[in-house]
Coordinates of N, CA and C in Angstrom, one line a residue:
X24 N 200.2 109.9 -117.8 CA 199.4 110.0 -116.6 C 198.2 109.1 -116.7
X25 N 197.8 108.7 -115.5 CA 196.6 107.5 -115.9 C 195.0 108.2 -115.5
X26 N 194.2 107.7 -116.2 CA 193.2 108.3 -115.9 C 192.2 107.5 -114.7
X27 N 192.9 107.5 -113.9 CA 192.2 106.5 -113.0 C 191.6 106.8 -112.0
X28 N 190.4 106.7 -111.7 CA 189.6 107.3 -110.1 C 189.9 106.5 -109.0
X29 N 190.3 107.3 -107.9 CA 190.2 107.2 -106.8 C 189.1 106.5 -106.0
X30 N 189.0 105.6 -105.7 CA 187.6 105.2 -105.3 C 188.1 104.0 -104.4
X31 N 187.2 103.7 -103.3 CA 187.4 102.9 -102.0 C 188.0 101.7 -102.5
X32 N 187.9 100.9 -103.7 CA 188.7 99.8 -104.1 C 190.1 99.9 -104.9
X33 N 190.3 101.7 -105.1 CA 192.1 101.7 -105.2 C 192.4 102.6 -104.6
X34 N 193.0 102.4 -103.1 CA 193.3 102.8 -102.3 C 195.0 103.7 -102.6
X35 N 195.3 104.6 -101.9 CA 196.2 105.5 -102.2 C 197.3 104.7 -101.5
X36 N 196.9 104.2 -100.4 CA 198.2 103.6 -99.5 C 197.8 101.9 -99.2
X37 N 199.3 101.7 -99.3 CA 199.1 100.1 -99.0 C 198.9 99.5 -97.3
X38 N 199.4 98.6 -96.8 CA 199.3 98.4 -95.4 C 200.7 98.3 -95.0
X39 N 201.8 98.6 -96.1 CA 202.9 99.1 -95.8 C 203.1 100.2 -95.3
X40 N 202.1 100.9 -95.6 CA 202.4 102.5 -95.6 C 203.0 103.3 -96.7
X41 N 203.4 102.6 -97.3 CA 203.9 103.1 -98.5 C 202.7 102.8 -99.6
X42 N 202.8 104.2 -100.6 CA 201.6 104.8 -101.2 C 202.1 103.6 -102.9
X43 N 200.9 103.6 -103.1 CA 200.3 102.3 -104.2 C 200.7 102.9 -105.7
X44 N 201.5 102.2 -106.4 CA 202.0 102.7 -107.3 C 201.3 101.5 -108.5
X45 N 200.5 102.9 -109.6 CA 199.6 101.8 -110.4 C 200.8 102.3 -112.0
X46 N 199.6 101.0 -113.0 CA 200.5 101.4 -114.5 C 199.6 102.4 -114.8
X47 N 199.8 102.3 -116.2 CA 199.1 103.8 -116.7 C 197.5 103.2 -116.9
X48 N 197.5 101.9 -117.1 CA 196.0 101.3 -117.4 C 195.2 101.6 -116.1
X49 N 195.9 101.8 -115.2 CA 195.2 102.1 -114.0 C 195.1 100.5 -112.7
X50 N 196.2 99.5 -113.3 CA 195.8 98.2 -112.3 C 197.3 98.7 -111.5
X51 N 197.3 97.9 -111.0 CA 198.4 98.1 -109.6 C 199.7 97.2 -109.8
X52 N 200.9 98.1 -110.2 CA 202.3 97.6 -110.7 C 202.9 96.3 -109.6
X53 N 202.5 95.2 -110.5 CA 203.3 94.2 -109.7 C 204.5 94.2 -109.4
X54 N 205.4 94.6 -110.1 CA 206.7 94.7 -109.8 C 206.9 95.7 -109.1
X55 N 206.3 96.9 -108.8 CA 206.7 98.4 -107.9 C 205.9 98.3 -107.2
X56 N 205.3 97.4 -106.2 CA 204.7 97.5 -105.2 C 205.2 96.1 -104.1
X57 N 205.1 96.3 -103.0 CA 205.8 95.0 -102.2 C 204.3 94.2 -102.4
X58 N 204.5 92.8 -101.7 CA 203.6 91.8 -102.1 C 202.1 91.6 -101.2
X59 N 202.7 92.7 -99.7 CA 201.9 92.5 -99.5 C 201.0 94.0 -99.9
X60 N 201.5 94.9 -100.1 CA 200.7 96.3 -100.7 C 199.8 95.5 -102.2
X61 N 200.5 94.9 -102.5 CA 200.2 94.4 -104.1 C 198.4 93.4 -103.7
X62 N 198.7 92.0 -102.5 CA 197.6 91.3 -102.4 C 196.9 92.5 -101.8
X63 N 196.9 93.2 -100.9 CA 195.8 94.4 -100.3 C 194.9 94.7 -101.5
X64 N 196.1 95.9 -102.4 CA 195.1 96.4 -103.0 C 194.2 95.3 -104.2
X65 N 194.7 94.4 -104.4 CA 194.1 93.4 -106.1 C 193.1 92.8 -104.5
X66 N 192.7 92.8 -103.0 CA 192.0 91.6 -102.8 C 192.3 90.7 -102.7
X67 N 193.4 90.3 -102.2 CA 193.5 89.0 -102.7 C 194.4 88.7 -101.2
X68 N 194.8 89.0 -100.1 CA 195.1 89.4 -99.0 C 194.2 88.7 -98.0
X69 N 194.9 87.1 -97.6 CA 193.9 86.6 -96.9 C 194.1 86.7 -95.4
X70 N 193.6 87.2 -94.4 CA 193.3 88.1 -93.6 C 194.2 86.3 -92.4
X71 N 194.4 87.0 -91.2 CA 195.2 85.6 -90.6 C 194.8 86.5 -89.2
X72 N 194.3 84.9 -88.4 CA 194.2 85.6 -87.0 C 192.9 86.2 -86.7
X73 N 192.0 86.5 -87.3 CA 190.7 87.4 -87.5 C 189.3 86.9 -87.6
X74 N 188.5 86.7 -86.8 CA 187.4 85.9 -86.3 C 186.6 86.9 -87.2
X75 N 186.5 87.9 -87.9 CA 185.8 88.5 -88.8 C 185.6 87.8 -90.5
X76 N 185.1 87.0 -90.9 CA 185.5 86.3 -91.9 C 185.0 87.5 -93.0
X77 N 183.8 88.3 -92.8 CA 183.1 89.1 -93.8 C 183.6 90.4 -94.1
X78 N 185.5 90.6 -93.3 CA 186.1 91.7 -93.5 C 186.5 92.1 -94.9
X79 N 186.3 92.9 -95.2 CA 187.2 93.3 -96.9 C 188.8 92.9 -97.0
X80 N 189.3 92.6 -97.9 CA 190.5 92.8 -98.1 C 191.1 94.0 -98.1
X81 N 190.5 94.5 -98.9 CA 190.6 95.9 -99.1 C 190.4 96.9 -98.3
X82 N 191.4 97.8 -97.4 CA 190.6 98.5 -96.2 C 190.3 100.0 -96.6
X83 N 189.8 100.7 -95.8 CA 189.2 101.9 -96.4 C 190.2 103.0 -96.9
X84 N 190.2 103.5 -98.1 CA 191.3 104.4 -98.6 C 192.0 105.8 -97.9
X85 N 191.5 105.9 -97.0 CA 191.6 107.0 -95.8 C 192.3 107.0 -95.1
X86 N 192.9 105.2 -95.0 CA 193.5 105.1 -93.9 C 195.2 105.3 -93.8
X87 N 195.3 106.2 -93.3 CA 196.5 107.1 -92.5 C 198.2 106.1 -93.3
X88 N 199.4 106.9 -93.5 CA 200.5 105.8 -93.8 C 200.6 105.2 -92.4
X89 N 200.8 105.5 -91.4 CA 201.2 105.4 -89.8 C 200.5 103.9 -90.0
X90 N 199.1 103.5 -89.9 CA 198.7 102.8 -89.7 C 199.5 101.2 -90.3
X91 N 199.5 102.0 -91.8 CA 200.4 100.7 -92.2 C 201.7 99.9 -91.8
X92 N 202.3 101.7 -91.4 CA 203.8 100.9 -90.8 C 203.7 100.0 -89.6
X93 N 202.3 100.7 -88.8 CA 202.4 99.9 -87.4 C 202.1 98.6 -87.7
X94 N 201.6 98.5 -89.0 CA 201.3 96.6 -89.4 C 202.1 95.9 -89.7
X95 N 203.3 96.9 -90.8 CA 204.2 96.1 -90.9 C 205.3 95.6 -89.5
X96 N 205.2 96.8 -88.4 CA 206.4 96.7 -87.7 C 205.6 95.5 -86.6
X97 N 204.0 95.4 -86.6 CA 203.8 93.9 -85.8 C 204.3 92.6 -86.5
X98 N 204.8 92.4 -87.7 CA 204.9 91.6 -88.4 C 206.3 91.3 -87.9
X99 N 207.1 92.4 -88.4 CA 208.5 92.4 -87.7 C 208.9 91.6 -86.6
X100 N 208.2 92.2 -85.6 CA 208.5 91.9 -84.2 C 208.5 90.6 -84.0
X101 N 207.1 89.6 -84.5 CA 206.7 88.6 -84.8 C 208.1 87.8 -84.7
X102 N 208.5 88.2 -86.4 CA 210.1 87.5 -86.7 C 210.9 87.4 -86.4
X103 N 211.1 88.6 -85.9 CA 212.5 88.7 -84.7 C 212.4 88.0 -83.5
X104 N 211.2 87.2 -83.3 CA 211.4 86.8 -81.9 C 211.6 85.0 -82.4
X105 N 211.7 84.2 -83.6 CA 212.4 83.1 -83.9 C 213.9 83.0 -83.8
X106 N 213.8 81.9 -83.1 CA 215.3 81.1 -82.8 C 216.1 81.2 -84.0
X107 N 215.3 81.3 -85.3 CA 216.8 80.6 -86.3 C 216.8 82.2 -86.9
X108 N 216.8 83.3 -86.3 CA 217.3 84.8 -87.1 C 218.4 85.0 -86.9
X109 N 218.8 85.8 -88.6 CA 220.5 85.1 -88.8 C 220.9 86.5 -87.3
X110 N 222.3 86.3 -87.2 CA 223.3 87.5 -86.2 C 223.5 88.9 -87.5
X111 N 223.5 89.7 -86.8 CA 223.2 91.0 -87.1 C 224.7 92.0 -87.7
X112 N 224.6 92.9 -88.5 CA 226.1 93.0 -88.4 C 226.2 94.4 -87.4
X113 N 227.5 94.3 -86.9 CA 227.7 95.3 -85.9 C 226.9 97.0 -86.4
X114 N 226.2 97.6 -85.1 CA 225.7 98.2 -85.0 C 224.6 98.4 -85.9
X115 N 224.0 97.3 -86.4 CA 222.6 97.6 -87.0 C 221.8 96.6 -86.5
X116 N 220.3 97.3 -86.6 CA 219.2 96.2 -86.1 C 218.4 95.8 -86.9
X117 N 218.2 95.7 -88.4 CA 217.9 94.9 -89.1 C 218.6 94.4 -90.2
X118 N 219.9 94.5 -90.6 CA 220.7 93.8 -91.9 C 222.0 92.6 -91.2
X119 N 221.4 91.4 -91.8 CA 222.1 90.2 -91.1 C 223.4 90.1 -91.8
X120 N 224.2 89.5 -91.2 CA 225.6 88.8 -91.5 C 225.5 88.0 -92.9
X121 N 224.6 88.3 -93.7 CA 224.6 87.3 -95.1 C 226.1 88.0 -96.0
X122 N 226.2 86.5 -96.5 CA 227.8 86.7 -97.2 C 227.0 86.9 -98.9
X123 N 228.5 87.2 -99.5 CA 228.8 87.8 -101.0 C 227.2 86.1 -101.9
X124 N 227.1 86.9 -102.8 CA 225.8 85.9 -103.4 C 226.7 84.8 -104.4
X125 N 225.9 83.6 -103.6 CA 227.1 82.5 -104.8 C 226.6 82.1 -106.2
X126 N 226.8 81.5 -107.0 CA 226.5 81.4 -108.2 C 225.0 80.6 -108.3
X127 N 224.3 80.5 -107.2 CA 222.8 80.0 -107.3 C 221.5 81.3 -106.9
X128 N 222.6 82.2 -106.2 CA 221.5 83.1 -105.2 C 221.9 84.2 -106.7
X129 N 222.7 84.3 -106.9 CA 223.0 85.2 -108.3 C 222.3 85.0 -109.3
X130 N 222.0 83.4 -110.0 CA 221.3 83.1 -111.3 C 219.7 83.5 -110.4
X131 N 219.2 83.0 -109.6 CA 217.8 83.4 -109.4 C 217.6 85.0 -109.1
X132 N 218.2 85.8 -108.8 CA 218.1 86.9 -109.2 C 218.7 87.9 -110.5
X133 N 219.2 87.5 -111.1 CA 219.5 88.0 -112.6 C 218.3 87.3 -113.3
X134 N 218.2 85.8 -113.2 CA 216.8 85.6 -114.3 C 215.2 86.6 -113.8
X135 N 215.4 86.9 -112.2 CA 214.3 87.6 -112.0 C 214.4 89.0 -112.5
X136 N 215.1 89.5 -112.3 CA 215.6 91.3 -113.2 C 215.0 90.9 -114.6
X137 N 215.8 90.0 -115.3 CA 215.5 89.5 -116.7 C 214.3 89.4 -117.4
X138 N 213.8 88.4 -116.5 CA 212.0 88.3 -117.0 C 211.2 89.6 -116.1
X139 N 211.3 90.4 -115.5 CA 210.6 91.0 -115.3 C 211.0 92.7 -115.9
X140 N 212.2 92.5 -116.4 CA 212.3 93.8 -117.7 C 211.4 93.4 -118.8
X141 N 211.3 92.1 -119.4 CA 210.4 91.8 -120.1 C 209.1 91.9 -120.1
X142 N 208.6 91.6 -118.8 CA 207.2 92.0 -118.7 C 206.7 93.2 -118.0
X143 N 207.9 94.3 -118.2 CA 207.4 95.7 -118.5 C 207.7 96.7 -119.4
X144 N 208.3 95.2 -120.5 CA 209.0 95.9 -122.0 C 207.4 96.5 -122.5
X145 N 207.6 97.0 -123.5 CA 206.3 98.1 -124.0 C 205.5 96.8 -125.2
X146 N 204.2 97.1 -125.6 CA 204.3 96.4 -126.5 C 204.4 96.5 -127.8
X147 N 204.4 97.9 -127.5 CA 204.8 98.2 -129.3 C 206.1 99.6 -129.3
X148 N 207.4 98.5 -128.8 CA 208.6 99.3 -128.5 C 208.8 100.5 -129.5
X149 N 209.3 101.3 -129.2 CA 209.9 102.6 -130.8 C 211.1 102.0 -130.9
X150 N 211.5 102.3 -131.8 CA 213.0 101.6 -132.6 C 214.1 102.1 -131.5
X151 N 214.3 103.3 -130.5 CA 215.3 103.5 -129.8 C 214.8 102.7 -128.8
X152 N 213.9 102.1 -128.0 CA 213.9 101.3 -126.8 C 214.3 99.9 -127.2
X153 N 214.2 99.7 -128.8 CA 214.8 98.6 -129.4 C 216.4 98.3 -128.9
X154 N 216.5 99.4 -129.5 CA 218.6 99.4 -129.5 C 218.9 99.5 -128.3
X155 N 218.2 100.2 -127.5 CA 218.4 100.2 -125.7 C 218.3 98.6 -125.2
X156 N 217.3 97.8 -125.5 CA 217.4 96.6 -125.2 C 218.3 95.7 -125.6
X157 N 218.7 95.8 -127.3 CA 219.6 95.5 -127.3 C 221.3 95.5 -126.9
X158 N 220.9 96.7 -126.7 CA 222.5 97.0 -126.2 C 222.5 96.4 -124.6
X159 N 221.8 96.8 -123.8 CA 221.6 96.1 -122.3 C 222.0 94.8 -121.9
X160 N 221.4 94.0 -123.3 CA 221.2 92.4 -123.0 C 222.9 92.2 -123.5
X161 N 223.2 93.3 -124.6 CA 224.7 92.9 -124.8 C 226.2 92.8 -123.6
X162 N 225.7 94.4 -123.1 CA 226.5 94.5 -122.2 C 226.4 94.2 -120.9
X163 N 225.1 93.6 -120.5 CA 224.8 92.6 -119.5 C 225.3 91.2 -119.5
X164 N 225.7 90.7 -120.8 CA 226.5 89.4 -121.3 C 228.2 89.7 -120.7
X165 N 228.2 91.0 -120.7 CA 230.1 91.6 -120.6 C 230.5 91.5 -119.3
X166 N 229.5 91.9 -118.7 CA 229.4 92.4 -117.2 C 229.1 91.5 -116.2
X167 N 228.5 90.4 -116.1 CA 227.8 89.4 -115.4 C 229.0 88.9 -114.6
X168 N 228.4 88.7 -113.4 CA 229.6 88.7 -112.2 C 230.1 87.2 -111.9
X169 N 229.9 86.6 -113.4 CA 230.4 85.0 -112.8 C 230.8 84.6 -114.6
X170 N 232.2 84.5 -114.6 CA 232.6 84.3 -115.9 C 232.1 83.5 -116.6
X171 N 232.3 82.0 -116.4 CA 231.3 81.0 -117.7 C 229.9 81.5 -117.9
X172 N 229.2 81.9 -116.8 CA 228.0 82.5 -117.0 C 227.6 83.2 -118.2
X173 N 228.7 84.5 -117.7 CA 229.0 85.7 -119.0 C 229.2 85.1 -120.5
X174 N 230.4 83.9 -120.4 CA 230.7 83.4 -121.3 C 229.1 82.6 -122.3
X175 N 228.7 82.0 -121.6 CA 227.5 81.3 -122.4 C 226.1 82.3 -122.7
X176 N 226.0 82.9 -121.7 CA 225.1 84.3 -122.1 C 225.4 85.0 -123.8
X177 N 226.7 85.2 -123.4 CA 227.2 85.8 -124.7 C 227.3 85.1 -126.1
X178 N 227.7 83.5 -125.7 CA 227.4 83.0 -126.7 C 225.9 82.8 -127.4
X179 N 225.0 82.7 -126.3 CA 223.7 82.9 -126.7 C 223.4 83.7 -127.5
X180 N 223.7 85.2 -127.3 CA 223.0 86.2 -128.2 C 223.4 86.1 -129.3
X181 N 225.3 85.6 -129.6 CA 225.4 85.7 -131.0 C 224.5 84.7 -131.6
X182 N 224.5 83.4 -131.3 CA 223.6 82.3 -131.8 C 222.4 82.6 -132.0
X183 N 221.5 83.8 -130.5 CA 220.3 84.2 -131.1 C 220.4 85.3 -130.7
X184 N 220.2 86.2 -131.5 CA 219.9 88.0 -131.2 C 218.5 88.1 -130.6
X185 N 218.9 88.9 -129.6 CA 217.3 89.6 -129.1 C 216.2 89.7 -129.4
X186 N 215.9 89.6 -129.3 CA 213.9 89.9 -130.4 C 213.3 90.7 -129.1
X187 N 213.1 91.5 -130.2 CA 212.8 93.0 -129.1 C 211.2 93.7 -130.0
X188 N 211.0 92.8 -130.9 CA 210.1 93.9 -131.8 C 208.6 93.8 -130.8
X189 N 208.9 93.2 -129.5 CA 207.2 93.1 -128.7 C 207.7 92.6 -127.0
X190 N 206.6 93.1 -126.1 CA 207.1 92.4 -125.5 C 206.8 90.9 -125.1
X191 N 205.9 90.4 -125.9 CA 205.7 89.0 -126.0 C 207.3 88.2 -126.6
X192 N 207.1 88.9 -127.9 CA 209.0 88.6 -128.4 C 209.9 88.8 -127.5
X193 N 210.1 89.5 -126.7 CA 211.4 89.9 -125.4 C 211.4 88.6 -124.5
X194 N 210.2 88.4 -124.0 CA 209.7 87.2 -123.1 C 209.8 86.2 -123.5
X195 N 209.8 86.1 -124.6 CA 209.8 84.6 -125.2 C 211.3 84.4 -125.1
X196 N 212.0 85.3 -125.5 CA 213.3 85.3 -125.8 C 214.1 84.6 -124.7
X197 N 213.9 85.9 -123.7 CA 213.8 85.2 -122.1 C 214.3 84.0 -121.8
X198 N 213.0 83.4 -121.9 CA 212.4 82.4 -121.5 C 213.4 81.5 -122.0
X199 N 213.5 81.8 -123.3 CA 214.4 80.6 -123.9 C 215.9 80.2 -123.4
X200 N 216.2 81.6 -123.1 CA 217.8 81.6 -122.7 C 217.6 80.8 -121.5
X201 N 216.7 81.2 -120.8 CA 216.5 80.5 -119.2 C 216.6 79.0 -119.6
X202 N 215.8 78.4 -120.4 CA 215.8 77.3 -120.6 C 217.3 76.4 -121.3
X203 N 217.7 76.8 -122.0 CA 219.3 76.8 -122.0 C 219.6 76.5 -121.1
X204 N 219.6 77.4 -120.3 CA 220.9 76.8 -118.9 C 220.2 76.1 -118.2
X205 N 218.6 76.0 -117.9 CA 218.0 74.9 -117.5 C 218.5 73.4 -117.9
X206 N 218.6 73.2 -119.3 CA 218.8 71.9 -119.5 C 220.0 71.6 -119.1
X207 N 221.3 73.0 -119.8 CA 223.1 72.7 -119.1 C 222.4 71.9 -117.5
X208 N 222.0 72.6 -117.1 CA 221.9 71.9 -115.4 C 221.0 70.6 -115.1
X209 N 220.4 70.3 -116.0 CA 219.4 69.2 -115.5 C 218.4 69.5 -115.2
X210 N 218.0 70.4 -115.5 CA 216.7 71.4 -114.8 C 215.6 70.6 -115.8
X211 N 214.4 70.8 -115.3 CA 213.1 71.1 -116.5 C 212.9 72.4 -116.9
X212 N 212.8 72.5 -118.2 CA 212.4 72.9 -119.4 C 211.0 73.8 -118.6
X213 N 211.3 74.9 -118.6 CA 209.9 75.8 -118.3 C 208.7 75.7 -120.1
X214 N 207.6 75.6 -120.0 CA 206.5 75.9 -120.9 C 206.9 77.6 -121.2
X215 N 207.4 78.0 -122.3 CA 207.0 79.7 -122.7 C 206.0 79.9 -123.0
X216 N 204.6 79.1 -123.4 CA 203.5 79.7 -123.6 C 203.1 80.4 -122.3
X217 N 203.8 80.0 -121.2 CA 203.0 80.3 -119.9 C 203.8 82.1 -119.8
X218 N 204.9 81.9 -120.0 CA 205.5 83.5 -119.4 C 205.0 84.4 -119.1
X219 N 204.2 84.7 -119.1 CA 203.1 86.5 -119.1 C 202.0 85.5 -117.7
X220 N 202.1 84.0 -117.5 CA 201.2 83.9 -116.6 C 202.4 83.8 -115.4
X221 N 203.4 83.5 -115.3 CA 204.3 83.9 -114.6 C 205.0 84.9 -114.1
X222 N 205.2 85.6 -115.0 CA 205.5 87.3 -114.9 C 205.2 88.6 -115.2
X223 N 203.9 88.4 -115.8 CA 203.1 89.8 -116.2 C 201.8 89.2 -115.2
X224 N 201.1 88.7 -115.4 CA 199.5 88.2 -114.7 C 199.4 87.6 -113.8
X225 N 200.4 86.7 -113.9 CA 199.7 85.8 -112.3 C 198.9 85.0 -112.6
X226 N 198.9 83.7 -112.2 CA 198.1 82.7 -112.0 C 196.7 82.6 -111.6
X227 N 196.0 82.1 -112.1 CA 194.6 82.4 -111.2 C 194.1 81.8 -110.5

């Protein structure tokens, strides 16, 4: 449980409406909060449209869920009234006609699951979240929904085993395999010193 006060600058609710989910240190879980609940509460939420320049970011912690939905559902409306919104599938009003995910919409979200297990790996794991991770990353090599994929994943781990003893070690790990298939493709080579400013912190 976190020991964290309640006070006008950590607000209970986002402008989603949906209620603000912190870590235990008490800062506001980047990964379990949507982005814009996330810039609200850190401040960082640059206001659009608003001849008030001297407004807070941060609005007063009181303020109702209702309110937020009605912010998000102006937002909505906004978007739905562009020309290029995909066609809808029968009988629903917001989930589009998007087809099965091809082998590029798949790698950018597996590497996103990936690095961001890591930068909510613990940092001083107990020996069973160890074997948990290891077993995960194994049978996540078995499972991966695009064969050569699976195939080189897996050859990776035998060549390099997990490193799980931190989660700086998990991340680094990461990072590496990413960069692997970065080069297979022609890609650049990400910097791993940076990882934790990419996926735990944020850029400043």
């Amino acid at each position: 449980m976190s020991s964290r006060t309640e006070t006008s600058k950590t607000p209970e609710f986002g402008l989603s409406g949906r209620k603000i989910i912190y870590d235990e240190d008490g800062k506001p879980c980047r990964s379990c909060n949507t982005l814009l609940d996330f810039q609200f509460v850190t401040g960082t939420l640059k206001a659009r449209g608003s001849g008030n320049s001297s407004a807070s970011p941060v609005a007063d912690s009181t303020q109702s869920p209702g309110s937020g939905e009605l912010a998000a559902g102006a937002a909505t409306d906004i978007s739905n009234t562009s020309a290029d919104q995909p066609l809808l599938i029968p009988g629903s009003k917001t989930y589009s006609k998007s087809g099965p995910a091809d082998v590029e919409e798949l790698g950018r979200s597996s590497w996103t699951l990936l690095h961001t297990i890591a930068a909510k790996y613990p940092n001083k794991p107990s020996d069973t979240q160890k074997q948990e991770m290891k077993q995960f990353m194994t049978i996540f090599s078995h499972v991966y929904p695009c064969g050569w994929c699976a195939k080189d994943f897996e050859l990776f781990i035998k060549e390099n085993a997990p490193k799980v003893d931190s989660k700086d070690d998990l991340g680094r790990w990461i990072c590496a395999a990413h960069n692997e298939v970065n080069e297979k493709l022609g890609k650049e080579k990400f910097n791993c010193d940076l990882w934790k400013k990419r996926w735990v912190d944020g850029w400043d």
